[in-house]
PDB file of C-alpha atoms and ligand atoms in Angstrom:
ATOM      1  CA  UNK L   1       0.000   0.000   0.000  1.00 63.00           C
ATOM      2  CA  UNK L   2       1.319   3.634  -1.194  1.00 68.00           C
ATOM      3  CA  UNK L   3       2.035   5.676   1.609  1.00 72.00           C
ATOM      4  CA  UNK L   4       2.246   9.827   0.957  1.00 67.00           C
ATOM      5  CA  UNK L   5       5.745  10.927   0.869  1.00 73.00           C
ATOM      6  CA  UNK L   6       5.019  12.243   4.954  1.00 83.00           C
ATOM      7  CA  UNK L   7       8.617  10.672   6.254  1.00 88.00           C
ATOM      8  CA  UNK L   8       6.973   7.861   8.035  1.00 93.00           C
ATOM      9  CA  UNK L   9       9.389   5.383  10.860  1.00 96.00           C
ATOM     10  CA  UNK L  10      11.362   2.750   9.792  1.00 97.00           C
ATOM     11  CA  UNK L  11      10.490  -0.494  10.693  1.00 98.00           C
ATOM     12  CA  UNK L  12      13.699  -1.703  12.957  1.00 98.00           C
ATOM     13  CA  UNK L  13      14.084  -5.025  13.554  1.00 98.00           C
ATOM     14  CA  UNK L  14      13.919  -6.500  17.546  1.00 98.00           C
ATOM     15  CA  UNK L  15      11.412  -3.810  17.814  1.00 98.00           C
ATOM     16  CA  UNK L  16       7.234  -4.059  18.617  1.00 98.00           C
ATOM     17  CA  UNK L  17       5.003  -1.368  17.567  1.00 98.00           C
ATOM     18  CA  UNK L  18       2.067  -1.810  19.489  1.00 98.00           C
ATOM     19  CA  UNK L  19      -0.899  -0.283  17.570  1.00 98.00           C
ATOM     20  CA  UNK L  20      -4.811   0.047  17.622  1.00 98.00           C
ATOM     21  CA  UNK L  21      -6.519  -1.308  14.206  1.00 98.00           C
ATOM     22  CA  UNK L  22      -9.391   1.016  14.664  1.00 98.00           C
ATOM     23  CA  UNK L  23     -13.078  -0.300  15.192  1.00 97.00           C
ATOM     24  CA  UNK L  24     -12.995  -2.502  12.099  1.00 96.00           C
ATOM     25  CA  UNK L  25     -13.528  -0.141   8.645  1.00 95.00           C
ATOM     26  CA  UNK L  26      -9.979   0.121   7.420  1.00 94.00           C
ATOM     27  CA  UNK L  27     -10.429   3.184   5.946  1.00 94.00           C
ATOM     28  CA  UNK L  28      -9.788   3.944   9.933  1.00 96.00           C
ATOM     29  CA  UNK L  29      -6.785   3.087  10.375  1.00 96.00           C
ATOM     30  CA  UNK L  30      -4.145   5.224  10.995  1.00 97.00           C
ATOM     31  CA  UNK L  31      -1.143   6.125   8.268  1.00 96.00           C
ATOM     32  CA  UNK L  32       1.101   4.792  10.839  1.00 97.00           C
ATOM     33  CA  UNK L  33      -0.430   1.175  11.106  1.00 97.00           C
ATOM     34  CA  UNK L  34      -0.468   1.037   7.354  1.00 96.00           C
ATOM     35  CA  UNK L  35       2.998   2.370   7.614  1.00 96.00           C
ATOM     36  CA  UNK L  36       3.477  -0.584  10.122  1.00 97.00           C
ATOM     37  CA  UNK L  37       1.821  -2.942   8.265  1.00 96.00           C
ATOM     38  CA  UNK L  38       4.031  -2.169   5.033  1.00 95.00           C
ATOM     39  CA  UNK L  39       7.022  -3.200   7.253  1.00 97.00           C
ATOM     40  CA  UNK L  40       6.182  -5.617   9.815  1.00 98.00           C
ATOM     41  CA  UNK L  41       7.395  -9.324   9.532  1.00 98.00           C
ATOM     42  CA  UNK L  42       5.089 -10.744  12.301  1.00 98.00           C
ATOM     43  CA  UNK L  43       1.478  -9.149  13.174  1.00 98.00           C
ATOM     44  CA  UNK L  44       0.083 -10.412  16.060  1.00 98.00           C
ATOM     45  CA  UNK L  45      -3.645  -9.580  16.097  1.00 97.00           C
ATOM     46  CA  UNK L  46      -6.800  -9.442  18.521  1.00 94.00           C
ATOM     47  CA  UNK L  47     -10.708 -10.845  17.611  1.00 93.00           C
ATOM     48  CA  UNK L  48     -11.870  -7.501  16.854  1.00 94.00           C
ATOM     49  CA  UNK L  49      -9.049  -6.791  13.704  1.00 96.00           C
ATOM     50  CA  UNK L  50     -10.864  -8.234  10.862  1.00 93.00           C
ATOM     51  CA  UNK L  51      -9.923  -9.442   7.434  1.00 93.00           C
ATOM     52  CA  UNK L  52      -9.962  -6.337   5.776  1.00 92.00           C
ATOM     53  CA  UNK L  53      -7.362  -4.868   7.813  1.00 96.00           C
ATOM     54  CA  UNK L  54      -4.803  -7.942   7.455  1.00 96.00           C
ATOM     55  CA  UNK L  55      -5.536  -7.803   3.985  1.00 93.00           C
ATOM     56  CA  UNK L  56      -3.464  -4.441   4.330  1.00 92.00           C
ATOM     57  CA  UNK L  57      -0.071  -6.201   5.445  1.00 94.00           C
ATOM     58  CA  UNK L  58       2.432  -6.867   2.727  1.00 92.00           C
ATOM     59  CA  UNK L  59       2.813 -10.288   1.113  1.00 91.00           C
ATOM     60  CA  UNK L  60       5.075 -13.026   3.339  1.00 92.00           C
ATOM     61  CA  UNK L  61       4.077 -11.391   6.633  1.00 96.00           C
ATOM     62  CA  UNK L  62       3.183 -13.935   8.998  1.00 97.00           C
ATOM     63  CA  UNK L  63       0.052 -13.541  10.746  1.00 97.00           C
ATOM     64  CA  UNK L  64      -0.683 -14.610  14.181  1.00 96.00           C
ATOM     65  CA  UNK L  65      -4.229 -14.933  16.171  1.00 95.00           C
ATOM     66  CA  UNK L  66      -3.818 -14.023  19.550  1.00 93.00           C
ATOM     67  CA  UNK L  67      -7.511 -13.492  20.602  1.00 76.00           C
ATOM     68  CA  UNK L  68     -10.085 -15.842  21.159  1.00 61.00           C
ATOM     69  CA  UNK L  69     -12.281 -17.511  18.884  1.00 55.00           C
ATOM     70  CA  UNK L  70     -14.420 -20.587  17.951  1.00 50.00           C
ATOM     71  CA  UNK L  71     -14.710 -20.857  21.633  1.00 52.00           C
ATOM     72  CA  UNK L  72     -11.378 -21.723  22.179  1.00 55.00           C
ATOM     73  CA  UNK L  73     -10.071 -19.727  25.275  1.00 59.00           C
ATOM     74  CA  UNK L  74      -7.946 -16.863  24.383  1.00 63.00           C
ATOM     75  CA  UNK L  75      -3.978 -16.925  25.132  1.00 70.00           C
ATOM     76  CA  UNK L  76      -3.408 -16.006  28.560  1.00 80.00           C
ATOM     77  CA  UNK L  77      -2.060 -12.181  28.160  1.00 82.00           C
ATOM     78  CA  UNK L  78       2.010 -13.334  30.045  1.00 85.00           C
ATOM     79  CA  UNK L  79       1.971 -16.153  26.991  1.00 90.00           C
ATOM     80  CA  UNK L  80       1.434 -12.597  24.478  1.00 94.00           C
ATOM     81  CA  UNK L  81       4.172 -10.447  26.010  1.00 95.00           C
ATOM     82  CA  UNK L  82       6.081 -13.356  26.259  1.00 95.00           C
ATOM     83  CA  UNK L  83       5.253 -13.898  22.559  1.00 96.00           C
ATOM     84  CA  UNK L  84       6.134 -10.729  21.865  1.00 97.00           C
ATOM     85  CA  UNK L  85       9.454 -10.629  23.746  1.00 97.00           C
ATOM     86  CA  UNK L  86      10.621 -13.835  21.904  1.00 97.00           C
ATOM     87  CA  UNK L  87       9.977 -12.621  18.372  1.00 98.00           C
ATOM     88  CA  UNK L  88      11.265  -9.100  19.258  1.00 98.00           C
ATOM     89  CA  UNK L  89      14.895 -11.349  20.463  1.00 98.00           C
ATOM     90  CA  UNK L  90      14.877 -13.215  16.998  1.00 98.00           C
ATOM     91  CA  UNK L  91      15.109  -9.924  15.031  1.00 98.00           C
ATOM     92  CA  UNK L  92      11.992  -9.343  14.281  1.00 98.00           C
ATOM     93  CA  UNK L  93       9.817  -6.505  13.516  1.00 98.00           C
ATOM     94  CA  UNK L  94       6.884  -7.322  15.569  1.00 98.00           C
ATOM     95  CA  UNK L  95       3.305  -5.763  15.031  1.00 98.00           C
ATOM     96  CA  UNK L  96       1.260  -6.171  17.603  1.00 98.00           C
ATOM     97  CA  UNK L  97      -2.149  -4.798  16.148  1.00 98.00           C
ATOM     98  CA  UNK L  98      -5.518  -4.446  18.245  1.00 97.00           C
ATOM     99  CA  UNK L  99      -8.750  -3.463  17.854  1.00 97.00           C
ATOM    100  CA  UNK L 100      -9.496   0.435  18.247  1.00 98.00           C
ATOM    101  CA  UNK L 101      -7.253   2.307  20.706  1.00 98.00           C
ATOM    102  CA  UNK L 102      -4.507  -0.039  22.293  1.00 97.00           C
ATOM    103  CA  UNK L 103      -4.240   2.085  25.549  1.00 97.00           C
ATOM    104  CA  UNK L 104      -8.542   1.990  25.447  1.00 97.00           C
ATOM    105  CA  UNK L 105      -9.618  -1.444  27.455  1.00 95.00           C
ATOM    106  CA  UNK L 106      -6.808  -2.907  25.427  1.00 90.00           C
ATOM    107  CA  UNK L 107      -4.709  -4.393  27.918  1.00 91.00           C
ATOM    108  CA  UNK L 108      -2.184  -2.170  25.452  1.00 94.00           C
ATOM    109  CA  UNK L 109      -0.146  -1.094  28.795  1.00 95.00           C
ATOM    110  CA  UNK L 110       0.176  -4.239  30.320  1.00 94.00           C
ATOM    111  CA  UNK L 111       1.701  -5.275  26.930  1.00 96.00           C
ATOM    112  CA  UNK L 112       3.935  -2.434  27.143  1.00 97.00           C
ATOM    113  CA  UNK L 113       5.025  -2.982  30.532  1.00 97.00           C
ATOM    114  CA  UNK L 114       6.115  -6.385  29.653  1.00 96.00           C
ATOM    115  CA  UNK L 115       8.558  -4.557  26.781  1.00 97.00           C
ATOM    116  CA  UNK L 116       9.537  -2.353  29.279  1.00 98.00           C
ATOM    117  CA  UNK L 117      10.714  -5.070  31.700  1.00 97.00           C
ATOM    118  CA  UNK L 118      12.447  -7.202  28.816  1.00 98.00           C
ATOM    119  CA  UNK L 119      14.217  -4.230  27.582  1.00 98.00           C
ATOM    120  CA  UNK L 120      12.594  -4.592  24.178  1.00 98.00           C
ATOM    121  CA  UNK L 121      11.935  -1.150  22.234  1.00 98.00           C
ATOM    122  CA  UNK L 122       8.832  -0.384  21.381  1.00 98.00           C
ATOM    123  CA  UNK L 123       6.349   2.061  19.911  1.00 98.00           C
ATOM    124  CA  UNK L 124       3.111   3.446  20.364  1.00 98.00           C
ATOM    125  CA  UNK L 125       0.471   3.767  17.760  1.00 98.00           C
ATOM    126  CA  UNK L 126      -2.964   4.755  18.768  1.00 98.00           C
ATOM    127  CA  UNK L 127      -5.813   4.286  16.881  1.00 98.00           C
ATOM    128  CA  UNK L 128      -9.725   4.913  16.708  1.00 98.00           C
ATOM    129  CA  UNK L 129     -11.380   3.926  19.569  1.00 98.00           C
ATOM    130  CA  UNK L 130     -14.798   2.643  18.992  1.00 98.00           C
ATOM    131  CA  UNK L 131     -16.387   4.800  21.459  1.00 98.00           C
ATOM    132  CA  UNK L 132     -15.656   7.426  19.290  1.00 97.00           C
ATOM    133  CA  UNK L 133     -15.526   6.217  15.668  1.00 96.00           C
ATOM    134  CA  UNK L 134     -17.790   3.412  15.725  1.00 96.00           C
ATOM    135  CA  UNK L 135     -20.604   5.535  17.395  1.00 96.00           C
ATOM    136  CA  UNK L 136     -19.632   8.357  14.862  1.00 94.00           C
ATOM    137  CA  UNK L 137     -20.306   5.575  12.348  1.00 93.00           C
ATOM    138  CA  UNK L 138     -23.955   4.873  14.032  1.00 93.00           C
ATOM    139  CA  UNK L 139     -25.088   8.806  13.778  1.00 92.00           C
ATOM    140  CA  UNK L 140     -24.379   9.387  17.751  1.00 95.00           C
ATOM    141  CA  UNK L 141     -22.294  11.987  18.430  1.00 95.00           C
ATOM    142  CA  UNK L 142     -20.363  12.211  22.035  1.00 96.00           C
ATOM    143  CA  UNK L 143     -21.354  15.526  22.962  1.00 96.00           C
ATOM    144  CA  UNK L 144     -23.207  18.422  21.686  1.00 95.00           C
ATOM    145  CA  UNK L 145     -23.226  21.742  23.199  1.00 94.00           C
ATOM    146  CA  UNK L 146     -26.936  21.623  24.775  1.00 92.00           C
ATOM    147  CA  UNK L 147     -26.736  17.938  25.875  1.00 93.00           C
ATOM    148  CA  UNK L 148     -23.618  17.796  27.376  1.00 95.00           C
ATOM    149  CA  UNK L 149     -20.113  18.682  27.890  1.00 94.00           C
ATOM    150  CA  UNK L 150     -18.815  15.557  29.372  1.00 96.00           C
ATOM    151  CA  UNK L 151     -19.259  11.837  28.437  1.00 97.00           C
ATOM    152  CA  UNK L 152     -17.626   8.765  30.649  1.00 97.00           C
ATOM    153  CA  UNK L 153     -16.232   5.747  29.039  1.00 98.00           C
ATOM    154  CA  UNK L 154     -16.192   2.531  31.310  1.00 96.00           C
ATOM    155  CA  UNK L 155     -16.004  -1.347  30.811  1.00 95.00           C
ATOM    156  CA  UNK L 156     -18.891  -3.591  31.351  1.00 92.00           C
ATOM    157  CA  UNK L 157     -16.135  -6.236  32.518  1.00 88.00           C
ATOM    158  CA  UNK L 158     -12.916  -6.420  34.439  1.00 83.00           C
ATOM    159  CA  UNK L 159     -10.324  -8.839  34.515  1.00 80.00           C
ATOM    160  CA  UNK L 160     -11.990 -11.374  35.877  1.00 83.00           C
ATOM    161  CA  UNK L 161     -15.000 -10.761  33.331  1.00 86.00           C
ATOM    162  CA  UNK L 162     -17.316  -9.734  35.903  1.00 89.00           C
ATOM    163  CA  UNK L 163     -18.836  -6.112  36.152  1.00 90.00           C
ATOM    164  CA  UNK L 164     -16.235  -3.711  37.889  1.00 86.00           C
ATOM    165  CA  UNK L 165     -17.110  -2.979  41.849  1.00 83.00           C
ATOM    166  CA  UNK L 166     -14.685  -0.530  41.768  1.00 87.00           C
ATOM    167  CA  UNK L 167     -17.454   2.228  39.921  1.00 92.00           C
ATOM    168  CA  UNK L 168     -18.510   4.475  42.065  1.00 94.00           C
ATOM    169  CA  UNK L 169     -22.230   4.455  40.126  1.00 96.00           C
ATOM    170  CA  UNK L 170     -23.555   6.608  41.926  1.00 96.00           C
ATOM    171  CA  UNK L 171     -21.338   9.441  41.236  1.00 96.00           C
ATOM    172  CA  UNK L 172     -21.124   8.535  37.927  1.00 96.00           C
ATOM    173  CA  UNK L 173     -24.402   8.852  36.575  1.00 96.00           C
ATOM    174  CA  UNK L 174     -24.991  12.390  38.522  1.00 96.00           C
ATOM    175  CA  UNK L 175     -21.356  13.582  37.239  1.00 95.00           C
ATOM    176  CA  UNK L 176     -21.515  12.384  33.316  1.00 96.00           C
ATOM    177  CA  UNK L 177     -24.599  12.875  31.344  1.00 97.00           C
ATOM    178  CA  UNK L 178     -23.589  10.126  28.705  1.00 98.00           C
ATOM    179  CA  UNK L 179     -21.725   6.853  29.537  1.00 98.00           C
ATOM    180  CA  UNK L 180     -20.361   5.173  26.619  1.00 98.00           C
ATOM    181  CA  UNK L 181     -20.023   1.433  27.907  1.00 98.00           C
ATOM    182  CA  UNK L 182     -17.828  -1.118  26.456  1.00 98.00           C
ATOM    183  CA  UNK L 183     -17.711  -4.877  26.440  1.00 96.00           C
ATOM    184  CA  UNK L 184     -21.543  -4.376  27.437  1.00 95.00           C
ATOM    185  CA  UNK L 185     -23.480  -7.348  26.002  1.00 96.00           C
ATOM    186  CA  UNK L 186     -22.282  -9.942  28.777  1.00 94.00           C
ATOM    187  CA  UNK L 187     -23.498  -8.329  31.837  1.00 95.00           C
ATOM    188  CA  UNK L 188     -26.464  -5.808  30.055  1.00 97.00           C
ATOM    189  CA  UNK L 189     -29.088  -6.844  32.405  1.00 97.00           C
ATOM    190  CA  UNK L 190     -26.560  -6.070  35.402  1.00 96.00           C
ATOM    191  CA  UNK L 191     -24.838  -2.534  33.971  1.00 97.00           C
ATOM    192  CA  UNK L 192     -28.957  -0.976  33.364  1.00 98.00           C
ATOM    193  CA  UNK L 193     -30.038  -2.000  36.888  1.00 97.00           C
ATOM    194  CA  UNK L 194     -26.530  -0.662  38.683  1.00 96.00           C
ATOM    195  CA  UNK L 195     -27.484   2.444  36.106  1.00 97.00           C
ATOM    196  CA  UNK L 196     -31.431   2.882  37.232  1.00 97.00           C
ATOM    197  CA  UNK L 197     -30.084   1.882  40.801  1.00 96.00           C
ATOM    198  CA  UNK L 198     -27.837   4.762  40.781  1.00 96.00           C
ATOM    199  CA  UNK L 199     -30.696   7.563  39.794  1.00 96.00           C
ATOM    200  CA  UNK L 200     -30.847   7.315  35.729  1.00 97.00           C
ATOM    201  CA  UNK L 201     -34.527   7.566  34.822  1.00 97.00           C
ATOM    202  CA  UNK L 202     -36.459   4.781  32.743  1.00 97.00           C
ATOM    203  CA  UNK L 203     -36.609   6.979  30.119  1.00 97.00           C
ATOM    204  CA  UNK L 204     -32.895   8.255  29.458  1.00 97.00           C
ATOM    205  CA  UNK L 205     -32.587   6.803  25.749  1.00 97.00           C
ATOM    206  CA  UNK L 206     -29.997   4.377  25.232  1.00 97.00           C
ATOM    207  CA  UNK L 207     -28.423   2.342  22.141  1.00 97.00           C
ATOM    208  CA  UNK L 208     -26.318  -0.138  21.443  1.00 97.00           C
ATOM    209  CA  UNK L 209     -24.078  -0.615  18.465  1.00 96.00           C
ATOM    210  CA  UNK L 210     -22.829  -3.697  17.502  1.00 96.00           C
ATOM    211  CA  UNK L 211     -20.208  -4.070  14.508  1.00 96.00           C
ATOM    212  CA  UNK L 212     -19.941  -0.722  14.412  1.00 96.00           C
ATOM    213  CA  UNK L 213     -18.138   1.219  10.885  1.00 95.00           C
ATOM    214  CA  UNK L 214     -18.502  -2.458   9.413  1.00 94.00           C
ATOM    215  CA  UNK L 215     -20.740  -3.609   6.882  1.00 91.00           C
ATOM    216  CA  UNK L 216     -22.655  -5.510   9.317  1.00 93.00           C
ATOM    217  CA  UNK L 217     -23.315  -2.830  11.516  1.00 94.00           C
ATOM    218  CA  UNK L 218     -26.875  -2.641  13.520  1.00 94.00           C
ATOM    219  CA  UNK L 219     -27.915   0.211  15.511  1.00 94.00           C
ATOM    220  CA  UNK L 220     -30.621  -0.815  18.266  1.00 95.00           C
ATOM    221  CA  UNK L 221     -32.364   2.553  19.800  1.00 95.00           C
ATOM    222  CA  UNK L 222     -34.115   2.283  23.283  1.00 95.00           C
ATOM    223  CA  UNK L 223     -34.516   3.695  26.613  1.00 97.00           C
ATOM    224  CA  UNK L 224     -32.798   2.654  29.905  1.00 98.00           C
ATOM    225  CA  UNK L 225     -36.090   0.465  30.957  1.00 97.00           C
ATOM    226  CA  UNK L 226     -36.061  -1.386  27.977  1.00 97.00           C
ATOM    227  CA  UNK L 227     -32.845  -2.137  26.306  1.00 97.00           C
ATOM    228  CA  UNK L 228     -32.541  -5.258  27.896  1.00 98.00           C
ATOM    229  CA  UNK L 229     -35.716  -6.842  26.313  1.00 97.00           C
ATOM    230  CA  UNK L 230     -35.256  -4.947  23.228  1.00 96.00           C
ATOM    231  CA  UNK L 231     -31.950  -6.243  22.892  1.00 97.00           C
ATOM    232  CA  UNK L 232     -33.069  -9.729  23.459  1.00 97.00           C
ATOM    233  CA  UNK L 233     -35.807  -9.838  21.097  1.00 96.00           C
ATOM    234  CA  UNK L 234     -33.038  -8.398  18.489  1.00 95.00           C
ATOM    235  CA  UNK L 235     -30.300 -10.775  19.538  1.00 96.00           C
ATOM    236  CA  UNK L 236     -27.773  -8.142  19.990  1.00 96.00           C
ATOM    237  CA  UNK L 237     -24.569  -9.974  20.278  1.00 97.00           C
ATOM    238  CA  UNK L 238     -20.846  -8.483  21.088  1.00 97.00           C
ATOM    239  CA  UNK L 239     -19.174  -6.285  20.001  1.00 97.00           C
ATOM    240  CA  UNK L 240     -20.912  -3.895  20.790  1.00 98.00           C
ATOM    241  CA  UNK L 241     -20.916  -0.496  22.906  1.00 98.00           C
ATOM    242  CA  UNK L 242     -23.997   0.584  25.139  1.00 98.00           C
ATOM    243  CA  UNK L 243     -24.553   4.121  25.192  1.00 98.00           C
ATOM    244  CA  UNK L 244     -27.031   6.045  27.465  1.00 98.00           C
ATOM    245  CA  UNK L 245     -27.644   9.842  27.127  1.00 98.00           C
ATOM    246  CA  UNK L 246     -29.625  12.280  25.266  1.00 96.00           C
ATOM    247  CA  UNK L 247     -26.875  12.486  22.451  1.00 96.00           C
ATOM    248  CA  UNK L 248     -29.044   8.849  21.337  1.00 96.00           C
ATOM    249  CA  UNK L 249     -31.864  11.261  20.387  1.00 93.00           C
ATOM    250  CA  UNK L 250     -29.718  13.348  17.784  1.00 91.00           C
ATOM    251  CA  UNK L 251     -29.066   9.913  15.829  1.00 86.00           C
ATOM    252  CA  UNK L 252     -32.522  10.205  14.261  1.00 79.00           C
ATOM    253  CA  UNK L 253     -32.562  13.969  14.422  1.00 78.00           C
ATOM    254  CA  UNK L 254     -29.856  14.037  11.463  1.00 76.00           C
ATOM    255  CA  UNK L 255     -32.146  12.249   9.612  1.00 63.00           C
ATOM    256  CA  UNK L 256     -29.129  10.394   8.110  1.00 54.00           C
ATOM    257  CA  UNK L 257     -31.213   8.749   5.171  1.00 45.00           C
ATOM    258  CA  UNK L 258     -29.543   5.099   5.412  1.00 49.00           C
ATOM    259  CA  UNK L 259     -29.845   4.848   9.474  1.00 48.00           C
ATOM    260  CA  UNK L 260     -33.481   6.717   9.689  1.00 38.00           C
ATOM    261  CA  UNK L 261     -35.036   4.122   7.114  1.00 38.00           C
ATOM    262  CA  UNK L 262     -33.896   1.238   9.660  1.00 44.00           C
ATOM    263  CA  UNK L 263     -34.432   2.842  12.997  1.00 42.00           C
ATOM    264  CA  UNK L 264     -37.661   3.021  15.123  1.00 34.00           C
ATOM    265  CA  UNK L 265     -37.414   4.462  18.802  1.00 32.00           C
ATOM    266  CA  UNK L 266     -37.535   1.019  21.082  1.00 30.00           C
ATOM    267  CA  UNK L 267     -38.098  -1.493  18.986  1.00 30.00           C
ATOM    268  CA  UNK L 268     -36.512  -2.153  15.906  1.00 32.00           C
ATOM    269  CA  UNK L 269     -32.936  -3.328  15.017  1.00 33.00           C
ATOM    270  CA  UNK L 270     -31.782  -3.959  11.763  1.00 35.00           C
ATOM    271  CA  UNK L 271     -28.894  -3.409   9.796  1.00 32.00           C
ATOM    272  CA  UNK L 272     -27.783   0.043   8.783  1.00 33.00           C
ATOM    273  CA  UNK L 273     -26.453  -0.939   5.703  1.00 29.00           C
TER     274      UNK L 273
HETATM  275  N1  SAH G   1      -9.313  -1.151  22.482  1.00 91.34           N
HETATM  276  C1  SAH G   1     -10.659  -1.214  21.968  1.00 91.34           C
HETATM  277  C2  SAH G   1     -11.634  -1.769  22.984  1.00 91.34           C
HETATM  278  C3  SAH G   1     -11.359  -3.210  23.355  1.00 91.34           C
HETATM  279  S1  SAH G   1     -12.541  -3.821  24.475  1.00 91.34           S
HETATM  280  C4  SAH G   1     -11.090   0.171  21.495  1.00 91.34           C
HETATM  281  O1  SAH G   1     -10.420   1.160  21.789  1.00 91.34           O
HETATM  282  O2  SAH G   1     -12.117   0.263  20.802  1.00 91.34           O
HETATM  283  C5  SAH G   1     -13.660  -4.646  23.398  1.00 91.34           C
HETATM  284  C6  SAH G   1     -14.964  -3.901  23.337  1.00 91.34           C
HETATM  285  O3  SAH G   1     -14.845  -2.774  22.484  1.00 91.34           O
HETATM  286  C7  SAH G   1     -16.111  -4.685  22.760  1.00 91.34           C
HETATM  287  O4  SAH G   1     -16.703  -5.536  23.716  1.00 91.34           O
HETATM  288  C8  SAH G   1     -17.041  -3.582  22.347  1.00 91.34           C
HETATM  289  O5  SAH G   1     -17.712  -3.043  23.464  1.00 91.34           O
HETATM  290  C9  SAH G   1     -16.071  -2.531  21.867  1.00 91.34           C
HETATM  291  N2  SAH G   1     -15.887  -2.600  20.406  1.00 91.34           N
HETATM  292  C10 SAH G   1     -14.735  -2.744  19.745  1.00 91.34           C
HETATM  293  N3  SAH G   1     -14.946  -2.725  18.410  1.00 91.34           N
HETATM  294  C11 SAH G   1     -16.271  -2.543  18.244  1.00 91.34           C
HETATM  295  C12 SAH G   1     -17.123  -2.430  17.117  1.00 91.34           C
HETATM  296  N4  SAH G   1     -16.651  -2.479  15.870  1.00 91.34           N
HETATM  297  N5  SAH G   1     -18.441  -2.244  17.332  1.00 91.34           N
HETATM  298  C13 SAH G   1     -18.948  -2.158  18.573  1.00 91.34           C
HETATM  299  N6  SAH G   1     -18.201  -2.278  19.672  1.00 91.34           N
HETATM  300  C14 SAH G   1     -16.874  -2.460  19.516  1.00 91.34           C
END
């Protein structure tokens, strides 16, 4: 893939550029992961990078899966950086390429810390989280001057895959008038009652987006008191990001012509193709 004459990094080998993929359109990524891509001899990649985007790396690259898949459990994350550590030590240039932002509920700085402690170099790249592009891509926009002037980002799952007890809720909902809420499928029934629980009215609209910026995006609209049937009865299924605010309402008001013919407030889900 051409690159513009901008002076992009060499490539040097023993080194690992760790670097988000985006949420899944490639036309997201970054000029330095396609830089990276053009170079790298190894790309190791998460679930969430799809086909399109390795379809970007130059001929002879080898490609590894590090995420899970098929229901096979994923590598433990010390058998990546040690991964990582061992190609880096056999002259390698090492992309290690994740979905969205790696620094974004990307596990990106325990990777790096590993580096750090092996005394491998490494790089940086971010990329597009899909809090931001992907609900972009649905017609949602993260703030708008008479909504709201913050928004909170937080993860429907820690470590341990349970939902975090270290949220203060409470504060939370009365501080930040939308939440964007990854990895929010496994535990939806769970995040909306700590979120009514906490104060958040029945009727604060909410959405989730799954797939979002790909072709087989869908774009469920709803309300706080009944996302969690409405997302049943249109089988949501991860990825996907919950978001709860008034921002949801502006998705319809921009009348974007392909998302308003396949959106009805509360009900419907289809694809936003
Ligand atoms: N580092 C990533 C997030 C990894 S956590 C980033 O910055 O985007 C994985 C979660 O990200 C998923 O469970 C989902 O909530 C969200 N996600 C990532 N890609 C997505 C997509 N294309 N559509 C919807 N949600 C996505």
């Amino acid at each position: 893939m051409q690159l513009p004459a901008l002076d992009m990094p060499v490539f040097q080998p023993g080194w690992v550029w760790l670097a988000g993929a985006g949420p899944g359109d490639p036309g997201l990524l970054t000029l330095h992961a396609v830089n990276a891509l053009n170079q790298a001899d190894v790309v190791i990649y998460d679930a969430l990078v799809g086909d399109g985007i390795l379809r970007c790396a130059r001929a002879n690259t080898v490609l590894e899966y590090a995420g899970k898949r098929g229901g096979k459990p994923s590598l433990k994350q010390r058998d990546i950086s040690e991964r990582l550590v061992e190609l880096a030590r056999q002259g390698k240039r090492v992309l290690r390429l994740k979905g969205g932002d790696p620094f974004v509920f990307g596990r990106g700085a325990e990777e790096a810390l590993s580096l750090r402690e092996a005394g491998i170099p490494f790089r940086i790249i971010p990329g597009i989280s899909a809090g931001i592009g992907g609900l972009a891509y649905a017609g949602i926009p993260l703030t708008h001057r008479d909504t709201n002037s913050c928004v909170t980002f937080l993860t429907g799952h820690n470590a341990s895959g349970e939902v975090p007890d270290s949220l203060d809720w409470a504060a939370m909902v009365r501080a930040s008038p939308v939440l964007v809420i990854y990895m929010a499928m496994k535990h939806l029934d769970i995040l909306v009652a700590k979120l009514s629980h906490a104060g958040l009215a029945g009727e604060r609209p909410a959405a989730l987006v799954q797939n979002a910026t790909l072709p087989e995006m869908r774009i469920l609209v709803s309300r706080l008191d009944r996302i969690v049937a409405d997302a049943e009865a249109a089988q949501m299924a991860p990825p996907a990001l919950l978001v709860v605010g008034e921002v949801v309402d502006l998705q319809a008001a921009f009348g974007r012509s392909d998302l308003q013919a396949t959106l009805t407030m509360g009900a419907a889900c289809q694809a936003a193709s």
